Short mmCIF file of C-alpha atoms (C1' of nucleotides) in Angstrom, two decimals:
data_model
loop_
_atom_site.label_atom_id
_atom_site.label_comp_id
_atom_site.label_asym_id
_atom_site.label_seq_id
_atom_site.Cartn_x
_atom_site.Cartn_y
_atom_site.Cartn_z
CA MET A 1 -64.96 -151.53 148.83
CA SER A 2 -63.98 -147.99 149.89
CA ASP A 3 -62.26 -145.41 147.76
CA ARG A 4 -59.14 -145.84 149.86
CA THR A 5 -59.05 -149.56 149.22
CA HIS A 6 -59.66 -148.92 145.54
CA GLN A 7 -56.71 -146.57 145.33
CA ARG A 8 -54.43 -148.94 147.18
CA ASN A 9 -55.34 -151.74 144.80
CA ASP A 10 -54.46 -149.58 141.82
CA GLN A 11 -51.12 -148.72 143.28
CA ASP A 12 -50.52 -152.35 144.09
CA ASP A 13 -51.28 -153.32 140.51
CA SER A 14 -49.01 -150.82 138.85
CA GLN A 15 -46.27 -151.30 141.40
CA GLY A 16 -46.70 -155.01 140.93
CA ALA A 17 -46.16 -154.67 137.19
CA LEU A 18 -43.07 -152.55 137.75
CA ALA A 19 -41.70 -155.01 140.30
CA GLN A 20 -42.38 -157.92 138.01
CA LEU A 21 -40.68 -156.18 135.11
CA GLN A 22 -37.64 -155.35 137.20
CA ALA A 23 -37.45 -158.94 138.41
CA PHE A 24 -37.70 -160.13 134.82
CA LEU A 25 -34.86 -157.86 133.69
CA ALA A 26 -32.72 -158.80 136.67
CA ALA A 27 -33.20 -162.49 135.93
CA LYS A 28 -32.37 -162.15 132.25
CA GLU A 29 -29.27 -160.00 132.81
CA TYR A 30 -29.50 -158.49 129.33
CA PRO A 31 -26.24 -156.93 128.10
CA LEU A 32 -26.19 -153.26 127.16
CA ASN A 33 -28.01 -152.26 123.95
CA THR A 34 -29.95 -155.51 123.88
CA ARG A 35 -33.42 -155.33 122.43
CA LEU A 36 -35.90 -156.82 124.84
CA PRO A 37 -39.09 -158.60 123.73
CA PRO A 38 -41.88 -156.46 122.24
CA GLU A 39 -44.51 -155.13 124.58
CA ARG A 40 -47.15 -157.55 123.36
CA SER A 41 -44.93 -160.52 124.14
CA LEU A 42 -43.93 -159.14 127.52
CA CYS A 43 -47.59 -158.71 128.41
CA ALA A 44 -48.22 -162.41 127.89
CA GLU A 45 -44.99 -163.49 129.57
CA LEU A 46 -45.49 -161.37 132.67
CA GLY A 47 -49.25 -161.86 132.83
CA VAL A 48 -49.81 -158.09 132.90
CA ASN A 49 -52.04 -156.03 130.67
CA ARG A 50 -50.31 -153.74 128.20
CA THR A 51 -51.32 -150.47 129.83
CA ALA A 52 -49.76 -151.46 133.15
CA LEU A 53 -46.65 -152.76 131.40
CA ARG A 54 -46.24 -149.51 129.47
CA LYS A 55 -46.51 -147.53 132.70
CA ALA A 56 -43.73 -149.64 134.17
CA LEU A 57 -41.65 -149.23 131.02
CA ALA A 58 -42.20 -145.48 131.16
CA VAL A 59 -40.77 -145.43 134.68
CA LEU A 60 -37.66 -147.31 133.60
CA GLU A 61 -37.27 -145.04 130.59
CA ALA A 62 -37.49 -141.96 132.79
CA GLU A 63 -34.78 -143.47 134.96
CA GLY A 64 -32.59 -143.88 131.88
CA GLN A 65 -32.41 -147.66 132.21
CA ILE A 66 -34.07 -148.29 128.86
CA TRP A 67 -35.03 -146.33 125.74
CA ARG A 68 -37.77 -146.96 123.20
CA HIS A 69 -38.41 -146.06 119.59
CA VAL A 70 -41.45 -146.66 117.40
CA GLY A 71 -40.90 -149.48 114.94
CA ARG A 72 -37.59 -150.47 116.49
CA GLY A 73 -38.32 -151.71 119.96
CA THR A 74 -37.19 -151.22 123.55
CA PHE A 75 -33.48 -151.33 124.38
CA ILE A 76 -31.29 -151.59 127.46
CA GLY A 77 -29.22 -148.48 128.18
CA THR A 78 -29.45 -144.86 127.05
CA LYS A 79 -30.37 -143.70 123.57
CA PRO A 80 -27.28 -143.29 121.37
CA VAL A 81 -26.66 -139.90 119.77
CA ASP A 82 -27.43 -139.55 116.08
CA ASN A 83 -24.53 -139.86 113.71
CA ILE A 84 -25.62 -137.53 110.97
CA ASN A 85 -22.47 -137.48 108.84
CA ASP A 86 -24.42 -138.76 105.91
CA VAL A 87 -23.57 -136.87 102.75
CA GLY A 88 -27.19 -136.85 101.64
CA PHE A 89 -28.24 -135.41 104.97
CA ILE A 90 -25.71 -132.60 104.72
CA SER A 91 -26.32 -131.79 101.09
CA ARG A 92 -30.02 -131.46 101.74
CA ARG A 93 -29.24 -128.72 104.27
CA THR A 94 -26.72 -126.66 102.35
CA ASN A 95 -26.58 -124.64 99.13
CA PRO A 96 -24.10 -123.53 96.47
CA ALA A 97 -23.11 -120.39 98.38
CA GLU A 98 -22.23 -122.40 101.48
CA VAL A 99 -20.30 -124.92 99.44
CA MET A 100 -18.18 -122.20 97.85
CA GLU A 101 -17.64 -120.55 101.22
CA ALA A 102 -16.47 -123.84 102.71
CA ARG A 103 -14.11 -124.47 99.80
CA LEU A 104 -12.68 -120.97 100.14
CA LEU A 105 -12.15 -121.52 103.82
CA ILE A 106 -10.53 -124.95 103.69
CA GLU A 107 -8.78 -125.47 100.38
CA PRO A 108 -6.34 -122.54 100.61
CA GLU A 109 -5.12 -123.92 103.92
CA LEU A 110 -4.81 -127.37 102.38
CA ALA A 111 -2.66 -125.86 99.63
CA ARG A 112 -0.53 -124.12 102.24
CA LEU A 113 0.11 -127.38 104.08
CA ALA A 114 0.60 -129.25 100.81
CA ALA A 115 3.43 -126.86 99.93
CA LEU A 116 5.14 -128.07 103.08
CA SER A 117 4.32 -131.78 102.95
CA ALA A 118 4.00 -132.75 99.29
CA THR A 119 6.34 -135.38 97.93
CA SER A 120 7.76 -135.04 94.44
CA ALA A 121 5.40 -137.80 93.36
CA ASP A 122 2.50 -135.71 94.64
CA ILE A 123 3.67 -132.75 92.61
CA ALA A 124 4.11 -134.90 89.52
CA GLU A 125 0.56 -136.11 89.96
CA MET A 126 -0.69 -132.52 90.13
CA GLN A 127 1.17 -131.61 86.96
CA HIS A 128 -0.25 -134.66 85.25
CA CYS A 129 -3.76 -133.55 86.16
CA ILE A 130 -3.07 -130.08 84.81
CA ARG A 131 -1.85 -131.49 81.49
CA LYS A 132 -5.02 -133.55 81.23
CA THR A 133 -7.28 -130.55 81.84
CA LYS A 134 -5.53 -128.70 79.05
CA THR A 135 -6.11 -131.44 76.50
CA ALA A 136 -9.72 -132.03 77.49
CA SER A 137 -12.16 -131.39 74.67
CA GLU A 138 -15.26 -131.82 76.82
CA TRP A 139 -16.29 -130.18 80.05
CA ARG A 140 -17.03 -133.56 81.54
CA VAL A 141 -13.45 -134.67 81.06
CA TYR A 142 -12.07 -131.31 82.17
CA GLU A 143 -14.01 -131.44 85.41
CA ALA A 144 -12.90 -134.97 86.15
CA TRP A 145 -9.23 -133.94 85.99
CA ASP A 146 -9.87 -130.69 87.80
CA ASN A 147 -11.40 -132.81 90.56
CA LYS A 148 -8.37 -135.05 90.65
CA LEU A 149 -6.06 -132.05 90.87
CA HIS A 150 -7.81 -130.63 93.90
CA ARG A 151 -7.86 -134.05 95.54
CA ALA A 152 -4.16 -134.53 94.80
CA ILE A 153 -3.47 -131.32 96.71
CA ALA A 154 -5.51 -132.58 99.65
CA GLN A 155 -3.65 -135.86 99.51
CA ALA A 156 -0.34 -134.03 99.44
CA THR A 157 -1.00 -132.78 102.96
CA ARG A 158 -0.13 -136.34 103.98
CA ASN A 159 -2.92 -136.12 106.55
CA ASN A 160 -5.56 -138.83 106.32
CA LEU A 161 -8.05 -136.92 108.43
CA LEU A 162 -7.79 -133.79 106.28
CA LEU A 163 -8.13 -135.94 103.17
CA ALA A 164 -11.28 -137.54 104.57
CA LEU A 165 -12.74 -134.13 105.39
CA PHE A 166 -11.92 -132.92 101.88
CA ASP A 167 -13.61 -136.00 100.41
CA THR A 168 -16.70 -135.29 102.45
CA LEU A 169 -16.75 -131.69 101.26
CA ASN A 170 -16.22 -132.88 97.72
CA MET A 171 -19.04 -135.41 97.87
CA VAL A 172 -21.40 -132.78 99.23
CA ARG A 173 -20.34 -130.45 96.44
CA ARG A 174 -21.07 -133.08 93.81
CA ALA A 175 -24.39 -133.93 95.43
CA THR A 176 -25.46 -130.28 95.52
CA VAL A 177 -27.93 -129.14 92.93
CA TRP A 178 -26.29 -126.33 90.98
CA GLY A 179 -29.10 -125.89 88.49
CA ARG A 180 -28.39 -123.28 85.84
CA LEU A 181 -25.36 -121.99 87.73
CA ARG A 182 -23.09 -124.42 85.95
CA THR A 183 -24.17 -123.69 82.38
CA ALA A 184 -21.10 -122.74 80.39
CA LYS A 185 -19.58 -122.75 76.96
CA PRO A 186 -19.91 -126.04 75.08
CA THR A 187 -16.19 -126.87 75.16
CA PRO A 188 -13.27 -125.83 77.38
CA ASP A 189 -11.63 -122.63 76.17
CA PRO A 190 -7.84 -122.75 75.63
CA GLY A 191 -7.64 -119.40 77.39
CA HIS A 192 -9.76 -120.60 80.30
CA HIS A 193 -8.88 -118.68 83.45
CA SER A 194 -8.26 -121.87 85.42
CA PHE A 195 -5.27 -122.89 83.33
CA ALA A 196 -3.03 -120.05 84.44
CA GLU A 197 -4.35 -120.25 87.98
CA HIS A 198 -3.67 -123.96 88.21
CA ASP A 199 -0.17 -123.44 86.87
CA ALA A 200 0.63 -120.76 89.42
CA LEU A 201 -0.84 -122.84 92.23
CA VAL A 202 1.15 -125.97 91.53
CA ALA A 203 4.28 -123.91 90.89
CA ALA A 204 3.92 -122.35 94.32
CA ILE A 205 3.54 -125.77 95.91
CA ALA A 206 6.55 -127.07 94.01
CA ASN A 207 8.55 -124.06 95.24
CA ARG A 208 7.43 -124.80 98.82
CA ASP A 209 6.00 -121.29 99.05
CA MET A 210 3.24 -121.87 101.57
CA ASP A 211 1.80 -118.35 101.62
CA LEU A 212 1.80 -118.08 97.85
CA ALA A 213 0.18 -121.50 97.48
CA ALA A 214 -2.65 -120.48 99.79
CA ALA A 215 -3.04 -117.18 97.97
CA CYS A 216 -3.14 -118.88 94.57
CA MET A 217 -5.77 -121.32 95.72
CA ARG A 218 -7.85 -118.54 97.20
CA ARG A 219 -7.60 -116.48 94.02
CA HIS A 220 -8.52 -119.52 91.91
CA LEU A 221 -11.57 -120.37 94.00
CA GLU A 222 -12.68 -116.76 94.08
CA THR A 223 -12.62 -116.75 90.31
CA VAL A 224 -14.67 -119.91 90.27
CA ARG A 225 -17.15 -118.43 92.72
CA ARG A 226 -17.42 -115.24 90.70
CA LYS A 227 -18.14 -117.28 87.59
CA LEU A 228 -20.75 -119.37 89.36
CA LEU A 229 -22.45 -117.05 91.79
CA GLY A 230 -21.61 -113.61 90.49
CA SER A 231 -19.52 -111.03 92.32
CA THR A 232 -18.65 -111.68 95.95
CA GLU A 233 -20.90 -110.28 98.61
CA ASN A 234 -18.37 -108.01 100.30
CA GLY A 235 -16.67 -106.98 97.10
CA GLY A 236 -13.21 -107.74 98.61
CA MET B 1 -12.05 -165.39 53.76
CA SER B 2 -8.43 -164.54 54.56
CA ASP B 3 -7.14 -163.94 58.06
CA ARG B 4 -6.56 -160.33 57.26
CA THR B 5 -10.09 -159.77 56.09
CA HIS B 6 -11.45 -161.63 59.08
CA GLN B 7 -9.45 -159.47 61.48
CA ARG B 8 -10.55 -156.27 59.81
CA ASN B 9 -14.17 -157.31 60.18
CA ASP B 10 -13.65 -157.87 63.89
CA GLN B 11 -12.15 -154.45 64.33
CA ASP B 12 -14.95 -152.94 62.32
CA ASP B 13 -17.53 -154.65 64.50
CA SER B 14 -16.12 -153.61 67.85
CA GLN B 15 -15.26 -150.14 66.64
CA GLY B 16 -18.75 -149.93 65.22
CA ALA B 17 -20.27 -150.73 68.59
CA LEU B 18 -18.04 -148.15 70.27
CA ALA B 19 -18.88 -145.52 67.67
CA GLN B 20 -22.58 -146.28 67.95
CA LEU B 21 -22.42 -146.04 71.73
CA GLN B 22 -20.57 -142.73 71.60
CA ALA B 23 -23.09 -141.38 69.12
CA PHE B 24 -25.89 -142.54 71.39
CA LEU B 25 -24.38 -140.80 74.41
CA ALA B 26 -23.67 -137.63 72.44
CA ALA B 27 -27.26 -137.54 71.20
CA LYS B 28 -28.75 -138.06 74.67
CA GLU B 29 -26.51 -135.50 76.39
CA TYR B 30 -26.92 -137.19 79.75
CA PRO B 31 -26.05 -134.95 82.72
CA LEU B 32 -23.33 -136.02 85.12
CA ASN B 33 -24.12 -138.94 87.45
CA THR B 34 -27.04 -140.04 85.28
CA ARG B 35 -27.70 -143.74 85.17
CA LEU B 36 -27.90 -144.88 81.60
CA PRO B 37 -30.10 -147.79 80.47
CA PRO B 38 -29.06 -151.31 81.51
CA GLU B 39 -26.82 -153.24 79.18
CA ARG B 40 -29.62 -155.54 78.05
CA SER B 41 -31.76 -152.58 76.99
CA LEU B 42 -28.85 -150.85 75.26
CA CYS B 43 -28.16 -154.01 73.30
CA ALA B 44 -31.65 -153.94 71.84
CA GLU B 45 -31.65 -150.18 71.29
CA LEU B 46 -28.29 -150.09 69.51
CA GLY B 47 -28.79 -153.39 67.70
CA VAL B 48 -25.50 -154.71 69.09
CA ASN B 49 -24.88 -157.95 70.95
CA ARG B 50 -24.06 -157.68 74.61
CA THR B 51 -20.44 -158.78 74.35
CA ALA B 52 -19.59 -156.05 71.85
CA LEU B 53 -21.49 -153.49 73.89
CA ARG B 54 -19.59 -154.47 77.03
CA LYS B 55 -16.30 -154.07 75.20
CA ALA B 56 -17.30 -150.58 74.17
CA LEU B 57 -18.43 -149.79 77.70
CA ALA B 58 -15.10 -151.06 79.02
CA VAL B 59 -13.28 -148.61 76.77
CA LEU B 60 -15.36 -145.70 78.02
CA GLU B 61 -14.85 -146.83 81.60
CA ALA B 62 -11.10 -146.96 81.11
CA GLU B 63 -11.25 -143.41 79.78
CA GLY B 64 -13.04 -142.33 82.94
CA GLN B 65 -16.17 -141.24 81.11
CA ILE B 66 -18.42 -143.78 82.84
CA TRP B 67 -18.30 -146.14 85.81
CA ARG B 68 -20.19 -149.36 86.51
CA HIS B 69 -21.20 -151.32 89.56
CA VAL B 70 -22.92 -154.70 89.86
CA GLY B 71 -26.54 -154.38 90.84
CA ARG B 72 -26.56 -150.61 90.43
CA GLY B 73 -25.93 -149.86 86.80
CA THR B 74 -23.71 -147.75 84.59
CA PHE B 75 -23.26 -144.06 85.34
CA ILE B 76 -21.89 -140.97 83.61
CA GLY B 77 -18.74 -139.57 85.19
CA THR B 78 -16.11 -141.00 87.51
CA LYS B 79 -16.80 -143.36 90.38
CA PRO B 80 -17.39 -141.43 93.60
CA VAL B 81 -15.03 -142.03 96.49
CA ASP B 82 -16.07 -144.79 98.85
CA ASN B 83 -18.00 -144.10 102.02
CA ILE B 84 -15.20 -142.70 104.11
CA ASN B 85 -17.73 -140.68 106.07
CA ASP B 86 -17.80 -143.25 108.81
CA VAL B 87 -16.20 -141.83 111.91
CA GLY B 88 -14.88 -145.20 112.97
CA PHE B 89 -13.27 -145.72 109.59
CA ILE B 90 -11.49 -142.40 109.72
CA SER B 91 -10.40 -142.61 113.34
CA ARG B 92 -8.83 -145.98 112.68
CA ARG B 93 -6.61 -144.35 110.06
CA THR B 94 -5.51 -141.22 111.84
CA ASN B 95 -3.58 -140.30 114.98
CA PRO B 96 -3.35 -137.50 117.56
CA ALA B 97 -0.79 -135.54 115.53
CA GLU B 98 -3.06 -135.51 112.47
CA VAL B 99 -6.05 -134.51 114.55
CA MET B 100 -4.20 -131.53 116.01
CA GLU B 101 -2.91 -130.57 112.59
CA ALA B 102 -6.44 -130.65 111.17
CA ARG B 103 -7.80 -128.59 114.04
CA LEU B 104 -5.01 -126.03 113.58
CA LEU B 105 -5.79 -125.83 109.89
CA ILE B 106 -9.56 -125.50 110.10
CA GLU B 107 -10.59 -123.94 113.39
CA PRO B 108 -8.70 -120.65 113.02
CA GLU B 109 -10.47 -120.09 109.73
CA LEU B 110 -13.79 -120.94 111.35
CA ALA B 111 -13.06 -118.33 114.00
CA ARG B 112 -12.21 -115.80 111.29
CA LEU B 113 -15.53 -116.37 109.53
CA ALA B 114 -17.39 -116.46 112.84
CA ALA B 115 -16.11 -112.96 113.58
CA LEU B 116 -17.90 -111.86 110.42
CA SER B 117 -21.09 -113.89 110.67
CA ALA B 118 -21.82 -114.42 114.37
CA THR B 119 -25.09 -113.10 115.74
CA SER B 120 -25.19 -111.53 119.18
CA ALA B 121 -26.96 -114.67 120.38
CA ASP B 122 -24.02 -116.72 119.12
CA ILE B 123 -21.59 -114.54 121.06
CA ALA B 124 -23.72 -114.75 124.19
CA GLU B 125 -23.65 -118.53 123.85
CA MET B 126 -19.84 -118.47 123.62
CA GLN B 127 -19.57 -116.32 126.73
CA HIS B 128 -21.91 -118.65 128.55
CA CYS B 129 -19.69 -121.61 127.69
CA ILE B 130 -16.64 -119.74 128.93
CA ARG B 131 -18.31 -118.98 132.26
CA LYS B 132 -19.19 -122.66 132.63
CA THR B 133 -15.62 -123.79 131.99
CA LYS B 134 -14.40 -121.44 134.70
CA THR B 135 -16.75 -122.85 137.32
CA ALA B 136 -16.12 -126.49 136.38
CA SER B 137 -14.65 -128.53 139.21
CA GLU B 138 -14.10 -131.65 137.14
CA TRP B 139 -12.24 -132.16 133.88
CA ARG B 140 -15.20 -134.00 132.39
CA VAL B 141 -17.41 -130.97 132.94
CA TYR B 142 -14.71 -128.58 131.75
CA GLU B 143 -14.21 -130.53 128.55
CA ALA B 144 -17.94 -130.69 127.85
CA TRP B 145 -18.19 -126.87 127.96
CA ASP B 146 -14.92 -126.41 126.08
CA ASN B 147 -16.44 -128.64 123.40
CA LYS B 148 -19.59 -126.55 123.31
CA LEU B 149 -17.56 -123.37 122.99
CA HIS B 150 -15.67 -124.61 119.97
CA ARG B 151 -18.89 -125.88 118.41
CA ALA B 152 -20.60 -122.55 119.09
CA ILE B 153 -17.86 -120.87 117.09
CA ALA B 154 -18.38 -123.30 114.22
CA GLN B 155 -22.11 -122.68 114.41
CA ALA B 156 -21.53 -118.93 114.36
CA THR B 157 -20.18 -119.24 110.82
CA ARG B 158 -23.85 -119.69 109.89
CA ASN B 159 -22.73 -122.31 107.38
CA ASN B 160 -24.36 -125.72 107.76
CA LEU B 161 -21.74 -127.48 105.67
CA LEU B 162 -18.86 -126.09 107.72
CA LEU B 163 -20.70 -127.03 110.89
CA ALA B 164 -21.12 -130.59 109.63
CA LEU B 165 -17.44 -130.81 108.75
CA PHE B 166 -16.53 -129.51 112.20
CA ASP B 167 -18.80 -132.11 113.80
CA THR B 168 -17.10 -134.85 111.83
CA LEU B 169 -13.69 -133.60 112.90
CA ASN B 170 -14.91 -133.40 116.47
CA MET B 171 -16.32 -136.92 116.49
CA VAL B 172 -13.07 -138.27 115.07
CA ARG B 173 -11.17 -136.38 117.75
CA ARG B 174 -13.31 -137.88 120.49
CA ALA B 175 -12.99 -141.36 118.97
CA THR B 176 -9.21 -141.10 118.73
CA VAL B 177 -7.18 -142.95 121.33
CA TRP B 178 -5.08 -140.37 123.14
CA GLY B 179 -3.62 -142.80 125.66
CA ARG B 180 -1.42 -141.14 128.24
CA LEU B 181 -1.29 -137.91 126.26
CA ARG B 182 -4.36 -136.59 128.04
CA THR B 183 -3.28 -137.30 131.60
CA ALA B 184 -3.46 -134.07 133.55
CA LYS B 185 -4.00 -132.60 136.96
CA PRO B 186 -7.00 -134.03 138.80
CA THR B 187 -9.03 -130.81 138.71
CA PRO B 188 -9.09 -127.73 136.44
CA ASP B 189 -6.63 -125.08 137.54
CA PRO B 190 -8.01 -121.54 138.00
CA GLY B 191 -4.92 -120.25 136.22
CA HIS B 192 -5.40 -122.69 133.34
CA HIS B 193 -3.95 -121.27 130.14
CA SER B 194 -7.18 -121.82 128.21
CA PHE B 195 -9.14 -119.32 130.27
CA ALA B 196 -7.25 -116.24 129.07
CA GLU B 197 -7.02 -117.65 125.55
CA HIS B 198 -10.75 -118.30 125.38
CA ASP B 199 -11.46 -114.80 126.65
CA ALA B 200 -9.25 -113.19 124.02
CA LEU B 201 -10.73 -115.36 121.29
CA VAL B 202 -14.36 -114.54 122.02
CA ALA B 203 -13.49 -110.87 122.55
CA ALA B 204 -11.95 -110.79 119.08
CA ILE B 205 -15.06 -112.37 117.58
CA ALA B 206 -17.31 -109.91 119.45
CA ASN B 207 -15.17 -107.05 118.09
CA ARG B 208 -15.55 -108.48 114.56
CA ASP B 209 -11.75 -108.59 114.28
CA MET B 210 -11.38 -111.48 111.82
CA ASP B 211 -7.59 -111.62 111.72
CA LEU B 212 -7.28 -111.40 115.49
CA ALA B 213 -9.92 -114.10 115.98
CA ALA B 214 -8.02 -116.45 113.70
CA ALA B 215 -4.75 -115.63 115.45
CA CYS B 216 -6.27 -116.22 118.89
CA MET B 217 -7.67 -119.56 117.86
CA ARG B 218 -4.34 -120.59 116.37
CA ARG B 219 -2.46 -119.56 119.49
CA HIS B 220 -4.95 -121.40 121.68
CA LEU B 221 -4.73 -124.62 119.68
CA GLU B 222 -0.95 -124.41 119.54
CA THR B 223 -0.90 -124.23 123.33
CA VAL B 224 -3.16 -127.27 123.46
CA ARG B 225 -0.95 -129.12 121.04
CA ARG B 226 2.18 -128.23 123.01
CA LYS B 227 0.57 -129.54 126.19
CA LEU B 228 -0.53 -132.76 124.50
CA LEU B 229 2.22 -133.62 122.07
CA GLY B 230 5.18 -131.66 123.39
CA SER B 231 6.91 -128.92 121.45
CA THR B 232 5.98 -128.50 117.80
CA GLU B 233 8.03 -130.30 115.23
CA ASN B 234 9.40 -127.25 113.45
CA GLY B 235 9.87 -125.21 116.59
CA GLY B 236 8.04 -122.24 115.01
"C1'" DT C 1 -10.71 -170.39 66.73
"C1'" DT C 2 -13.55 -166.68 67.45
"C1'" DT C 3 -18.05 -164.82 68.07
"C1'" DT C 4 -22.64 -165.03 69.87
"C1'" DC C 5 -26.08 -166.19 72.79
"C1'" DA C 6 -28.29 -167.92 76.72
"C1'" DA C 7 -28.07 -169.07 81.37
"C1'" DC C 8 -26.40 -168.25 85.74
"C1'" DC C 9 -24.15 -165.50 89.82
"C1'" DA C 10 -23.55 -162.07 93.38
"C1'" DA C 11 -24.68 -157.56 94.58
"C1'" DT C 12 -28.17 -154.17 94.76
"C1'" DC C 13 -32.52 -151.95 94.75
"C1'" DA C 14 -37.46 -151.44 95.45
"C1'" DA C 15 -41.78 -152.63 96.92
"C1'" DA C 16 -44.54 -155.38 99.93
"C1'" DA C 17 -45.23 -157.45 104.45
"C1'" DA C 18 -44.50 -157.88 109.19
"C1'" DA C 19 -43.28 -155.89 113.49
"C1'" DT C 20 -43.26 -152.36 117.02
"C1'" DG C 21 -44.07 -148.41 120.18
"C1'" DG C 22 -47.73 -144.97 120.62
"C1'" DT C 23 -52.72 -143.61 120.72
"C1'" DA C 24 -57.69 -143.61 120.45
"C1'" DT C 25 -62.03 -145.97 121.34
"C1'" DC C 26 -65.33 -148.24 123.86
"C1'" DA C 27 -67.19 -151.69 126.81
"C1'" DA C 28 -66.48 -153.47 131.56
"C1'" DT C 29 -65.99 -152.73 136.31
"C1'" DC C 30 -66.00 -150.56 140.55
"C1'" DG D 1 -69.28 -141.22 136.67
"C1'" DA D 2 -64.51 -142.45 136.71
"C1'" DT D 3 -61.12 -145.76 135.94
"C1'" DT D 4 -59.38 -149.74 133.84
"C1'" DG D 5 -58.48 -153.06 130.21
"C1'" DA D 6 -58.86 -154.99 125.85
"C1'" DT D 7 -59.08 -154.12 120.99
"C1'" DA D 8 -58.22 -151.81 116.93
"C1'" DC D 9 -55.74 -148.49 114.53
"C1'" DC D 10 -51.60 -145.34 113.32
"C1'" DA D 11 -46.78 -143.95 112.06
"C1'" DT D 12 -42.40 -145.60 111.84
"C1'" DT D 13 -39.06 -149.04 111.18
"C1'" DT D 14 -37.32 -153.54 110.07
"C1'" DT D 15 -37.49 -157.74 107.55
"C1'" DT D 16 -38.62 -160.24 103.53
"C1'" DT D 17 -39.21 -161.05 98.86
"C1'" DG D 18 -38.89 -160.42 94.08
"C1'" DA D 19 -36.91 -158.02 90.34
"C1'" DT D 20 -32.89 -155.65 88.35
"C1'" DT D 21 -28.09 -155.22 86.95
"C1'" DG D 22 -23.16 -155.72 85.90
"C1'" DG D 23 -20.09 -159.68 85.62
"C1'" DT D 24 -18.97 -164.59 84.30
"C1'" DT D 25 -19.24 -169.07 82.25
"C1'" DG D 26 -19.96 -172.46 78.81
"C1'" DA D 27 -22.00 -174.34 74.93
"C1'" DA D 28 -23.57 -173.44 70.24
"C1'" DA D 29 -22.66 -171.18 65.96
"C1'" DA D 30 -20.01 -169.15 62.38
#
DNA sequence: TTTTCAACCAATCAAAAAATGGTATCAATC
DNA sequence: GATTGATACCATTTTTTGATTGGTTGAAAA
């Protein structure tokens, strides 16, 4: 058998596997995103050795007709894009400085919109949270109500999407490792800076003063950042 | 044994369990989000029967100091908000008006920070996207590069958390049903309003003019909103 | 009647087992 | 010798299985 014949036989074999695979897929009419049988099963079913089958599969993958993934299988269609909105995924790629920067960027604007959109029930809820922070005798309790206050402001925007984004930010914040940054006095101080800042913030929202509400929130968060991370980088 | 005595003993018992549990927690000083031992172990450790322990735990849960979940355990702090990170979940609860409002609230601030933090490579990427939008002959291509431009600005903040939040917002926007709102001319117009607005925006970022960058982004998005939803509600 | 205890239930988690696409190895074949 | 084909092995993922945990029920005990 000559070299030429040899080569033609090889081509025939691989092309045969590809043709057989295509015929198989055409006959089955798999819907999109269907997982087709594992390679080892397809080998037996099509009567082709695995190497030839994988070459045929590689052709179809290059054409974008299928996509494969180790451990999962081979699927009809194109590979879906990764949805990496997972809180754990994000929090593993951020740090306290970024979290504070994000809060400083978003929450003042939430307060501004809340001043426009808050209902009186929203404002009552904020004032309730403030009262609770003032009577808290433990930091754990204080922080719980401080959390609720900030969420109440996000909710007062009356925008479900903004509220969802705030919740995501909040979950990342709570999942972030703050280490020694959060060490503080054993019990909340009656003269704690946040009390006056919270009062001014909610008062601005109640007065529908959008600019002042944003400014109060920014001032409050900058105080928090200064306490946590030290003085700001640009010194304002 | 009189009824009165009997009742006092009951109170003593349950209050005793609660007091013992509180003492236990105070002694351990568990950090936030710590899982404390399962009820069956706590029973043995505190020498209290499970019913009394569960009553005490219920009190602490009502106070917001702990939260419990079947199969998981009991945790210090308040129950975290449910998984509202799912894009499908959010987009089912929002609408085009909310999406535009959220973009108008967040993206100008992203542009402001980008003006401060962008590298020259970031700015080159933005200019590249702008060039591509101008040569696009189909809306699909135009929108792809417009998308990349806005994402490049978010990336230029050099803040992974903000970028993740922007991506979430973006995915919700793309998953939102816009219906007839998006109907437009068949092909991009050379005099399309976005071209000049994009140019001014990226120029402001390149000049490190934070206020101007934010203003340009706001003006651009307000134009988009006007085109999509008609005139703004408050008439500005 | 009330309290206590054990058993059970549904949800959850964690570790083991199986499955799957990718790769190396080596004999078989031309 | 070079190529092919079968086998075994690898890394990743899915499925399965058993244990764990908060919640509930019902009978026994006080």
